[in-house]
PDB file of C-alpha atoms in Angstrom:
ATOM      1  CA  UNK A  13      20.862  86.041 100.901  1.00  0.00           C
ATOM      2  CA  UNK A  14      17.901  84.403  99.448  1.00  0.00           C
ATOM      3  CA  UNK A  15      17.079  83.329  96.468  1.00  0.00           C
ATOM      4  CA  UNK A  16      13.502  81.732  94.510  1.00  0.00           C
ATOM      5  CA  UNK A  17      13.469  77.642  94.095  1.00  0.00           C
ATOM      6  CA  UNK A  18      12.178  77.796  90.664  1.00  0.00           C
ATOM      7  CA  UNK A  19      11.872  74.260  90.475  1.00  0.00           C
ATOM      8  CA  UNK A  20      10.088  74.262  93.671  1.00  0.00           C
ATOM      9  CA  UNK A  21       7.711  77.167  92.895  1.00  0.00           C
ATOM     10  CA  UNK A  22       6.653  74.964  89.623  1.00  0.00           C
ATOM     11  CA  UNK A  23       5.945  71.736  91.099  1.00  0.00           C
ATOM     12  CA  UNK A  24       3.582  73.876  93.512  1.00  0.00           C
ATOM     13  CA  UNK A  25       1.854  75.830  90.718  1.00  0.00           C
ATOM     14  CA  UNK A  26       1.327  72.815  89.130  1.00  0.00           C
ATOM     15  CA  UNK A  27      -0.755  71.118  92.213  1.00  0.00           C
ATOM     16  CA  UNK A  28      -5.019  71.996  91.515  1.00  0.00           C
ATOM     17  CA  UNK A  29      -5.370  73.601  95.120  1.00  0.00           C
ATOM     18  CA  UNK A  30      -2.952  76.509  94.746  1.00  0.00           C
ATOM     19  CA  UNK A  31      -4.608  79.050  92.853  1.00  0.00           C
ATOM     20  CA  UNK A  32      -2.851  82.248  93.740  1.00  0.00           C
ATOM     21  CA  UNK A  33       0.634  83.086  94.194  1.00  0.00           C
ATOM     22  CA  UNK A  34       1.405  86.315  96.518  1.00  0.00           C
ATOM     23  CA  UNK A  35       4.973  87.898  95.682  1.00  0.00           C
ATOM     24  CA  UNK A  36       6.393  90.368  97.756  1.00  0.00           C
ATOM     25  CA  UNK A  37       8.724  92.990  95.803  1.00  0.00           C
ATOM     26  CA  UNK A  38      10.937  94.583  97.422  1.00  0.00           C
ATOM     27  CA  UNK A  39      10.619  91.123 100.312  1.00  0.00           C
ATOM     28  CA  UNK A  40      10.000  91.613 103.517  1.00  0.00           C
ATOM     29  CA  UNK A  41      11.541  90.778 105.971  1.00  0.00           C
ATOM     30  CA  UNK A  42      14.508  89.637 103.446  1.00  0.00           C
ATOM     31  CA  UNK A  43      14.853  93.037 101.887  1.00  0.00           C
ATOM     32  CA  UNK A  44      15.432  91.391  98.804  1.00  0.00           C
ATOM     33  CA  UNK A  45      14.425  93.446  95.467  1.00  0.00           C
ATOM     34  CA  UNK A  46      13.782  90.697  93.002  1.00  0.00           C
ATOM     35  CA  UNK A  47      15.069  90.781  89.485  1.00  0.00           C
ATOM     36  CA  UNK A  48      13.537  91.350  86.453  1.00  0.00           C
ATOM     37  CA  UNK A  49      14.273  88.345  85.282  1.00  0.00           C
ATOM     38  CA  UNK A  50      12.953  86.757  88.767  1.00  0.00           C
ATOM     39  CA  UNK A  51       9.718  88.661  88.173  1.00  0.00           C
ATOM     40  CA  UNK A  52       9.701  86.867  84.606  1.00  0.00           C
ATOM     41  CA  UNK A  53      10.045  83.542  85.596  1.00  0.00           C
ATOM     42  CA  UNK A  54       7.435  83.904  88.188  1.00  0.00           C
ATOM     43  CA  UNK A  55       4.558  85.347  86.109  1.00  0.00           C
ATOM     44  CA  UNK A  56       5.403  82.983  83.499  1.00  0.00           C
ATOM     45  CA  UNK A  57       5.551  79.845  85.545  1.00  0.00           C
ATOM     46  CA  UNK A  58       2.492  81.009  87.187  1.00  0.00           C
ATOM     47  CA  UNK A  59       0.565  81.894  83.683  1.00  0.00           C
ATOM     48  CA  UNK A  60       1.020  78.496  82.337  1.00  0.00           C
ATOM     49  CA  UNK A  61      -0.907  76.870  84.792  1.00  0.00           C
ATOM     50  CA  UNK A  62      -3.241  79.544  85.391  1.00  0.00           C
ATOM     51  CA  UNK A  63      -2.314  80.985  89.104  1.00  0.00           C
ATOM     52  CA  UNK A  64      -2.773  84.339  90.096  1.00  0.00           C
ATOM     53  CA  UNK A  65       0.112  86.010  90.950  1.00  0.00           C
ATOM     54  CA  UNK A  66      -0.426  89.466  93.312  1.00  0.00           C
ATOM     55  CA  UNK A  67       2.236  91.469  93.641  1.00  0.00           C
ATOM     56  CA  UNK A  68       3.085  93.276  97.099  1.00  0.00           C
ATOM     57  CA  UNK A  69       4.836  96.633  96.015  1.00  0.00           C
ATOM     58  CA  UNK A  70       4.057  98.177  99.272  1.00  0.00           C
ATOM     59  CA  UNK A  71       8.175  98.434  99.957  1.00  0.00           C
ATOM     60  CA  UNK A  72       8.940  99.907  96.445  1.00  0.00           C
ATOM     61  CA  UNK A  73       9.542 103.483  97.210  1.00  0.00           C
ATOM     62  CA  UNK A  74      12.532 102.493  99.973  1.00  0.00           C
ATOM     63  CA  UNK A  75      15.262 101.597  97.994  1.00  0.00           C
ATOM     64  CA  UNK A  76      19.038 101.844  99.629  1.00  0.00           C
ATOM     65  CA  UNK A  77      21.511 103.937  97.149  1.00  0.00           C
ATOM     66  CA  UNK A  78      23.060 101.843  94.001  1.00  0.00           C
ATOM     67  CA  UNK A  79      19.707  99.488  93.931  1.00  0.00           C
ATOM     68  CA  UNK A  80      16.476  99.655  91.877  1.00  0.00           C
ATOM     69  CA  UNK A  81      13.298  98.332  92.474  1.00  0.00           C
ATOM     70  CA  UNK A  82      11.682  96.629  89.430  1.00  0.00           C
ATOM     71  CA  UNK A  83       8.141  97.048  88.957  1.00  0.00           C
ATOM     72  CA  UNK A  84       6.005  93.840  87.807  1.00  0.00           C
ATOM     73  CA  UNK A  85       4.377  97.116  85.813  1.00  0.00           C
ATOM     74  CA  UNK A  86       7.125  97.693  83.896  1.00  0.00           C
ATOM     75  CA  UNK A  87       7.148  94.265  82.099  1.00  0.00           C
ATOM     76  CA  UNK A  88       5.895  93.281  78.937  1.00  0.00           C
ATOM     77  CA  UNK A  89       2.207  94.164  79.190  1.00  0.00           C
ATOM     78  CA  UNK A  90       0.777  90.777  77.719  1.00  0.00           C
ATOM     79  CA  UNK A  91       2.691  88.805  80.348  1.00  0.00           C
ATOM     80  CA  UNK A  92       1.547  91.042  83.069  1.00  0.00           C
ATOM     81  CA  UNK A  93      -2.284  91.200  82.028  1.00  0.00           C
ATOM     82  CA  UNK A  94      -3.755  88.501  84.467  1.00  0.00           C
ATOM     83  CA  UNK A  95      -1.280  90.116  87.605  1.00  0.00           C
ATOM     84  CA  UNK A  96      -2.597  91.797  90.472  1.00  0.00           C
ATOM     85  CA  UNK A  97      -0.109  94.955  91.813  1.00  0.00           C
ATOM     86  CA  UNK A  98      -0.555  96.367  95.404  1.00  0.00           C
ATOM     87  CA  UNK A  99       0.920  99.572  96.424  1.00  0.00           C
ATOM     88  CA  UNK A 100       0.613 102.278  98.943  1.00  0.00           C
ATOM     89  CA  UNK A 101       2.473 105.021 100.714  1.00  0.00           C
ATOM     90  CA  UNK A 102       1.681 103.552 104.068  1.00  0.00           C
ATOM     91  CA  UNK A 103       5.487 102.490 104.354  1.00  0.00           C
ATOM     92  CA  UNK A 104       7.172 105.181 102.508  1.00  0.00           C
ATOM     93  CA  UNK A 105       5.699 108.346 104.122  1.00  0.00           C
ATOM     94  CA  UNK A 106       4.534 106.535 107.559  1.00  0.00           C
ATOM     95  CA  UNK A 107       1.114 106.536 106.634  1.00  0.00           C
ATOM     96  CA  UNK A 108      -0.414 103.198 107.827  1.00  0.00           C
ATOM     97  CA  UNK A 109      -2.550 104.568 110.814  1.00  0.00           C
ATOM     98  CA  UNK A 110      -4.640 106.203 107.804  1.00  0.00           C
ATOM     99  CA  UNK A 111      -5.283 102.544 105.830  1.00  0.00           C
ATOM    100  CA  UNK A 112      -4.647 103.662 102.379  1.00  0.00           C
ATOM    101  CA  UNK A 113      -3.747 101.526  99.358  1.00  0.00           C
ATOM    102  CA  UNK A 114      -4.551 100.960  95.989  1.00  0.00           C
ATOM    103  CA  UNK A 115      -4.751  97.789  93.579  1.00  0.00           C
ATOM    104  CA  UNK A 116      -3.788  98.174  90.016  1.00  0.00           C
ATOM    105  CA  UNK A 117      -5.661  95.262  87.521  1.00  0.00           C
ATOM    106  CA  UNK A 118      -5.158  95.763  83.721  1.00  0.00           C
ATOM    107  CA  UNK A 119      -7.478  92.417  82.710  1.00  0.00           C
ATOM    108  CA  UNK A 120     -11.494  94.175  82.775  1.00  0.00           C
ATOM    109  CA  UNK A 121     -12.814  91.008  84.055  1.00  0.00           C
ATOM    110  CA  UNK A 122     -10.450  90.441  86.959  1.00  0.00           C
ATOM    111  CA  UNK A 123     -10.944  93.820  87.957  1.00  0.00           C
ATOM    112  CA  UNK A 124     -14.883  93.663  87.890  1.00  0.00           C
ATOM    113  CA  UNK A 125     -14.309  90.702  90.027  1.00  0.00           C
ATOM    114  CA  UNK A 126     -12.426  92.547  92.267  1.00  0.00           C
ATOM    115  CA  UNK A 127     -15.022  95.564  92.800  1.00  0.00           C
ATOM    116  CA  UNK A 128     -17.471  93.188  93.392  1.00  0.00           C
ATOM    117  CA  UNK A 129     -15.930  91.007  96.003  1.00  0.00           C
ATOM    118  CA  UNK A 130     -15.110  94.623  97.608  1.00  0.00           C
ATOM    119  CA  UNK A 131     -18.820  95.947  97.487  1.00  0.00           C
ATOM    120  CA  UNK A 132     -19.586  92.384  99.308  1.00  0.00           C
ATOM    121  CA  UNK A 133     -17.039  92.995 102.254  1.00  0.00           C
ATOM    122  CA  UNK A 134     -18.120  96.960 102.117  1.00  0.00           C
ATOM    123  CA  UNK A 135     -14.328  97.719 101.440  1.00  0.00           C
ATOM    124  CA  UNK A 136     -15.013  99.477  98.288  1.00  0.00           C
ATOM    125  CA  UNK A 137     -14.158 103.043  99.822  1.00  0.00           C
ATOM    126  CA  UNK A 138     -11.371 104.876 101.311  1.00  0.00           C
ATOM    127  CA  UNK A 139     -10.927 107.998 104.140  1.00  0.00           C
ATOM    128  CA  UNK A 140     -10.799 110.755 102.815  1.00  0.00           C
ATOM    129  CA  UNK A 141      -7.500 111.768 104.963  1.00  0.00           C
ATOM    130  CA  UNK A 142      -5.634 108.826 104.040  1.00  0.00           C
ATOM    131  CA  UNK A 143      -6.578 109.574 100.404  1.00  0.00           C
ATOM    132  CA  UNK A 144      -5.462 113.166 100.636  1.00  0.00           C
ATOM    133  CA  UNK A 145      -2.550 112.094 102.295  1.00  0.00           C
ATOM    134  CA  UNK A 146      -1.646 109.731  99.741  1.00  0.00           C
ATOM    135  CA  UNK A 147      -1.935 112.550  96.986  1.00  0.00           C
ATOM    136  CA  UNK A 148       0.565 114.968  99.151  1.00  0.00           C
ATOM    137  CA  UNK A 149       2.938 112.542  99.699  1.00  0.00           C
ATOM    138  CA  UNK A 150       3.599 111.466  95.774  1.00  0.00           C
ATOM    139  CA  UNK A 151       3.334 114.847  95.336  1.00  0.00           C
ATOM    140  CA  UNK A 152       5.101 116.700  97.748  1.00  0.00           C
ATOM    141  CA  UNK A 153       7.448 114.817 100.111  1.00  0.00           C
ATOM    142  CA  UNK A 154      10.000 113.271  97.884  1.00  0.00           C
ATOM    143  CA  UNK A 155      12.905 115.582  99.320  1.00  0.00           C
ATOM    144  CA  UNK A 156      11.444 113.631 102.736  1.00  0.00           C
ATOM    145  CA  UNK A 157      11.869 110.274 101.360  1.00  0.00           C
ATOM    146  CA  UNK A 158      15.244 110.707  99.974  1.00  0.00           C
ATOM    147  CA  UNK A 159      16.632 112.288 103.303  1.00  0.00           C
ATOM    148  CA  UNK A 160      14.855 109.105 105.807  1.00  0.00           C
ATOM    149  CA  UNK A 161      16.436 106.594 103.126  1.00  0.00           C
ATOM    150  CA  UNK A 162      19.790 107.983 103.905  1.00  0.00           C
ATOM    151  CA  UNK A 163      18.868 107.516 107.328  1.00  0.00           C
ATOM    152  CA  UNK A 164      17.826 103.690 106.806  1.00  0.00           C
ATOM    153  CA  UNK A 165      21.203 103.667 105.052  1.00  0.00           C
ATOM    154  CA  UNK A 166      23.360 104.682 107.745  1.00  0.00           C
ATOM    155  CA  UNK A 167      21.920 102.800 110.095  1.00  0.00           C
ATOM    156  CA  UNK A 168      21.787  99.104 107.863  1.00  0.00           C
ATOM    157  CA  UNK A 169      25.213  99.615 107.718  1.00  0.00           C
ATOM    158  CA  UNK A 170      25.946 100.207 111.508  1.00  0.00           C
ATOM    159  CA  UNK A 171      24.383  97.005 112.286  1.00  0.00           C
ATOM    160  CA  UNK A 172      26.270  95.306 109.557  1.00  0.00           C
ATOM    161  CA  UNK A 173      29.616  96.280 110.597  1.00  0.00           C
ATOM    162  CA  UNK A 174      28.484  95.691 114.075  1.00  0.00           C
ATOM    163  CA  UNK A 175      27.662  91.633 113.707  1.00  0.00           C
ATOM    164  CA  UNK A 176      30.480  91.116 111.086  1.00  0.00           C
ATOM    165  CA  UNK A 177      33.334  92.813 113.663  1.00  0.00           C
ATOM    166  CA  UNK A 178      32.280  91.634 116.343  1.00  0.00           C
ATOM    167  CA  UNK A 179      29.676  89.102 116.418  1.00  0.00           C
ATOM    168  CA  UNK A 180      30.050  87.122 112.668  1.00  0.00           C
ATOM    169  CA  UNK A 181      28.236  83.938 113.417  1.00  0.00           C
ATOM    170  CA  UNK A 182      25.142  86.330 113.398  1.00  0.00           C
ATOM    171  CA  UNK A 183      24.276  86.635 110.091  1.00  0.00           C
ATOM    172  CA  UNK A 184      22.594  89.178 108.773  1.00  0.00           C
ATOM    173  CA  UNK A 185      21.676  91.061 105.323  1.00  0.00           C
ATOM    174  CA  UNK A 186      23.133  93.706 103.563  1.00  0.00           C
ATOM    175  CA  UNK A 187      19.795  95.593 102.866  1.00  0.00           C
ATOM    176  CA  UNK A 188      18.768  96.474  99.111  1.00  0.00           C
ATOM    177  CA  UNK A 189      15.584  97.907 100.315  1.00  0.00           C
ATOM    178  CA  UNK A 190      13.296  98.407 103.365  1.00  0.00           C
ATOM    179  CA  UNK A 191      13.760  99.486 106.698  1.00  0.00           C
ATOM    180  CA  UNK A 192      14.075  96.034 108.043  1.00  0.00           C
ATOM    181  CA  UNK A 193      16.741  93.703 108.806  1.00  0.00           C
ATOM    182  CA  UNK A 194      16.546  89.956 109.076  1.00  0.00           C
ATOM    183  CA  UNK A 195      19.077  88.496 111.378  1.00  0.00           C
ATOM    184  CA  UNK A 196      19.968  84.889 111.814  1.00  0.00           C
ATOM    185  CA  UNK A 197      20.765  84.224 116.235  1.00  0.00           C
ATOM    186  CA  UNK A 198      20.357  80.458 115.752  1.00  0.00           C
ATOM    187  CA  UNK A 199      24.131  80.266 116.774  1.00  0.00           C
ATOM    188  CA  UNK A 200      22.982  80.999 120.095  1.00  0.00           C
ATOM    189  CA  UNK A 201      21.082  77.701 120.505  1.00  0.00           C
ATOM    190  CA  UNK A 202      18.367  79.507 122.079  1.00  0.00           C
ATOM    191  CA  UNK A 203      14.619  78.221 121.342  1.00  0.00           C
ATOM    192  CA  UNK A 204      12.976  80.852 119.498  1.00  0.00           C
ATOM    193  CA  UNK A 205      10.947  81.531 122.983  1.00  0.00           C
ATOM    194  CA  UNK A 206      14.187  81.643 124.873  1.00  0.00           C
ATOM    195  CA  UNK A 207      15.441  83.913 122.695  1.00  0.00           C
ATOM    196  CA  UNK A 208      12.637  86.860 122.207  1.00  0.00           C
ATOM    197  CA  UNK A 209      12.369  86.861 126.171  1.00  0.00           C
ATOM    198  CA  UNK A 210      16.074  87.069 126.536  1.00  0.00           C
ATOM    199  CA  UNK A 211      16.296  90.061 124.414  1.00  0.00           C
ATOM    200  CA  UNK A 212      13.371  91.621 126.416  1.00  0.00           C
ATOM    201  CA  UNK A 213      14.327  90.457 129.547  1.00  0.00           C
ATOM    202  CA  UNK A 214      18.462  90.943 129.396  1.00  0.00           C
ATOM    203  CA  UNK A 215      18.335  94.260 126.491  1.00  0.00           C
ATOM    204  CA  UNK A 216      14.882  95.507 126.850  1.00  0.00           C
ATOM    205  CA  UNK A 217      14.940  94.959 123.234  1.00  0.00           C
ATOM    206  CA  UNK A 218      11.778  94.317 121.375  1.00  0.00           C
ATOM    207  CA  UNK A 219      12.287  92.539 117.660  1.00  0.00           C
ATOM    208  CA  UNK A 220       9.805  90.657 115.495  1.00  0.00           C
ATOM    209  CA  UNK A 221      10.024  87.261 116.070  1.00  0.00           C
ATOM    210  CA  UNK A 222      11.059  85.445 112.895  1.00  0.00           C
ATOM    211  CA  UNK A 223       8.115  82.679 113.393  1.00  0.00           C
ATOM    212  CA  UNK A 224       5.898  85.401 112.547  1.00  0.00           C
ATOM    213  CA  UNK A 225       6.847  84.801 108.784  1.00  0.00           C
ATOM    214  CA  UNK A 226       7.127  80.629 108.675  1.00  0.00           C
ATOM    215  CA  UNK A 227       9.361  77.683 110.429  1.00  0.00           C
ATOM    216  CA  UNK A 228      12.470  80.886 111.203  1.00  0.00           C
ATOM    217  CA  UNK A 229      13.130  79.847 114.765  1.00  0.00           C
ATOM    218  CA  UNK A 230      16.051  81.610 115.980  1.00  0.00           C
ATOM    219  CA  UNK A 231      15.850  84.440 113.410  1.00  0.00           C
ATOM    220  CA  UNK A 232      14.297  88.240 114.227  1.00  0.00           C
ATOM    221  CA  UNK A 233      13.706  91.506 112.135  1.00  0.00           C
ATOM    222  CA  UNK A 234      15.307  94.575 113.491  1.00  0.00           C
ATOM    223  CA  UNK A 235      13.452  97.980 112.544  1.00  0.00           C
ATOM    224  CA  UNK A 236      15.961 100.303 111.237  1.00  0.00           C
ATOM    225  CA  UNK A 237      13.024 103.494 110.657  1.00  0.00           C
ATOM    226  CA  UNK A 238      14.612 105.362 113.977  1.00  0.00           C
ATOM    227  CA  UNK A 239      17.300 108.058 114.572  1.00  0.00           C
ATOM    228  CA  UNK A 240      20.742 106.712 114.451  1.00  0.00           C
ATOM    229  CA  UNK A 241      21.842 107.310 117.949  1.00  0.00           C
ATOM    230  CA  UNK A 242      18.533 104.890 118.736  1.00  0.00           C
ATOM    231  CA  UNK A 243      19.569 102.289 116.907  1.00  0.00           C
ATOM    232  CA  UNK A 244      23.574 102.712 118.693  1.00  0.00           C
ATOM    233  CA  UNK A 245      21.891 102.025 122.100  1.00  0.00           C
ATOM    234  CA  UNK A 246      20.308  99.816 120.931  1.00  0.00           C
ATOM    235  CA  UNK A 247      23.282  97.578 120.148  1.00  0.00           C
ATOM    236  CA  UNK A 248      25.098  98.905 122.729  1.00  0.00           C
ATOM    237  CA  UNK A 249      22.537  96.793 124.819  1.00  0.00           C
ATOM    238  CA  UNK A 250      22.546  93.487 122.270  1.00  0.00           C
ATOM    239  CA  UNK A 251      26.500  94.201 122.884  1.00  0.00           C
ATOM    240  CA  UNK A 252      25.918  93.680 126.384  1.00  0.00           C
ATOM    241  CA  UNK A 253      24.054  91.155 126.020  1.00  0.00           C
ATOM    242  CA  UNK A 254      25.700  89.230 123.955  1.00  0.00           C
ATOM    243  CA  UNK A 255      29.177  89.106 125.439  1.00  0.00           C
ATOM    244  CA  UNK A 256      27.470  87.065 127.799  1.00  0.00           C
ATOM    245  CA  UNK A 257      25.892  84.404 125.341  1.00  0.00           C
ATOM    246  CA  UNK A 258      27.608  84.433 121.854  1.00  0.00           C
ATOM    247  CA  UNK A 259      29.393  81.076 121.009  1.00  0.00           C
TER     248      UNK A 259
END
């Protein structure tokens, strides 16, 4: 699991260059759903030396049973006045092809700011189908939501038991939200090269490369948004696979 360097994220706030701090909530690829007192600290750390903090709530909506996402929007308002919140329901109702978010700014200012910079860079408008799709989903497709997180469910907990039975110095997280798993493969001793085109080569498995998101060589994220008996092939292939490798 993972958890914030408080200390760490203090010292850095504290340096003149970093002005903004971007917080992703539920985390990808971790699939982390920070606390509320995590969210505290952060805005609060942040506040006192006058960073930004924007808050990537993109994930919120996929949340595995006996977890809750914690909105930054549910906190005290006066700590929360100077934050930034994103959110769409690109990830929730598969929606991303249509490019439709939203950014929720309670300060006037900030938010003046904020249209103006977007009249600059002519992003000040949105499709009309992504916006109507938007509206249908809240609206209409929660029934939808709740079946495909079951699905997620299932399937998180496939590749769990999976890696822990048979493969345990592969590490990987117990999802609390998202549809994506972080896995840890640096027991393989594989470069992080060797080991995305031994995957594709050996499993005709394609996974996100765990570089993609900082210094994680040897680490991937696994998509868990498919029907089960996808995702049991697809270990039954990594099983392959990995009889041959694992140490």
């Amino acid at each position: 699991n993972y958890s914030i360097d408080f200390e760490k994220f203090e010292s850095e706030c504290k340096k003149d260059e970093n002005k903004m701090v971007i917080l992703c909530n539920p985390h990808n690829p971790g699939g982390i759903l920070w606390s509320k007192d995590d969210l505290e600290k952060v805005i609060k750390i942040a506040n006192e030396n006058d960073v930004v903090v924007v808050v990537d709530e993109i994930w919120q909506d996929i949340v595995m049973p006996g977890n809750t996402h914690t909105s930054v929007l549910s906190l005290d308002r006066k700590l929360v006045e100077k934050a930034v919140v994103c959110q769409s329901a690109t990830k929730s109702f598969n929606l991303a092809g249509l490019c439709c978010g939203y950014t929720i700014i309670s300060d006037p200012e900030m938010m003046e700011q904020y249209k103006k910079t977007l009249d600059v860079m002519r992003s000040n408008a949105v499709n009309v189908m992504g916006l109507e799709a938007t509206q249908l989903a809240f609206d209409n497709a929660e029934d939808w939501l709740n079946e495909m997180i079951k699905v997620i469910d299932t399937n998180q907990k496939i590749v769990y038991d999976f890696f822990k039975e048979k493969y345990p110095k592969i590490i990987v997280n117990h999802l609390q939200a998202t549809y994506v798993m972080w896995m840890d493969f640096r027991c393989l001793g594989l470069s992080g090269d060797e080991l995305m085109q031994t995957l594709v080569d050996k499993a005709d498995l394609v996974f996100t490369d765990g570089r993609f998101f900082g210094e994680c060589d040897g680490f991937v994220r696994f998509n868990l948004a498919a029907p089960t008996h996808l995702i049991k092939d697809a270990l039954a292939r990594l099983d392959n696979l990995l009889q041959e490798i694992y140490k």
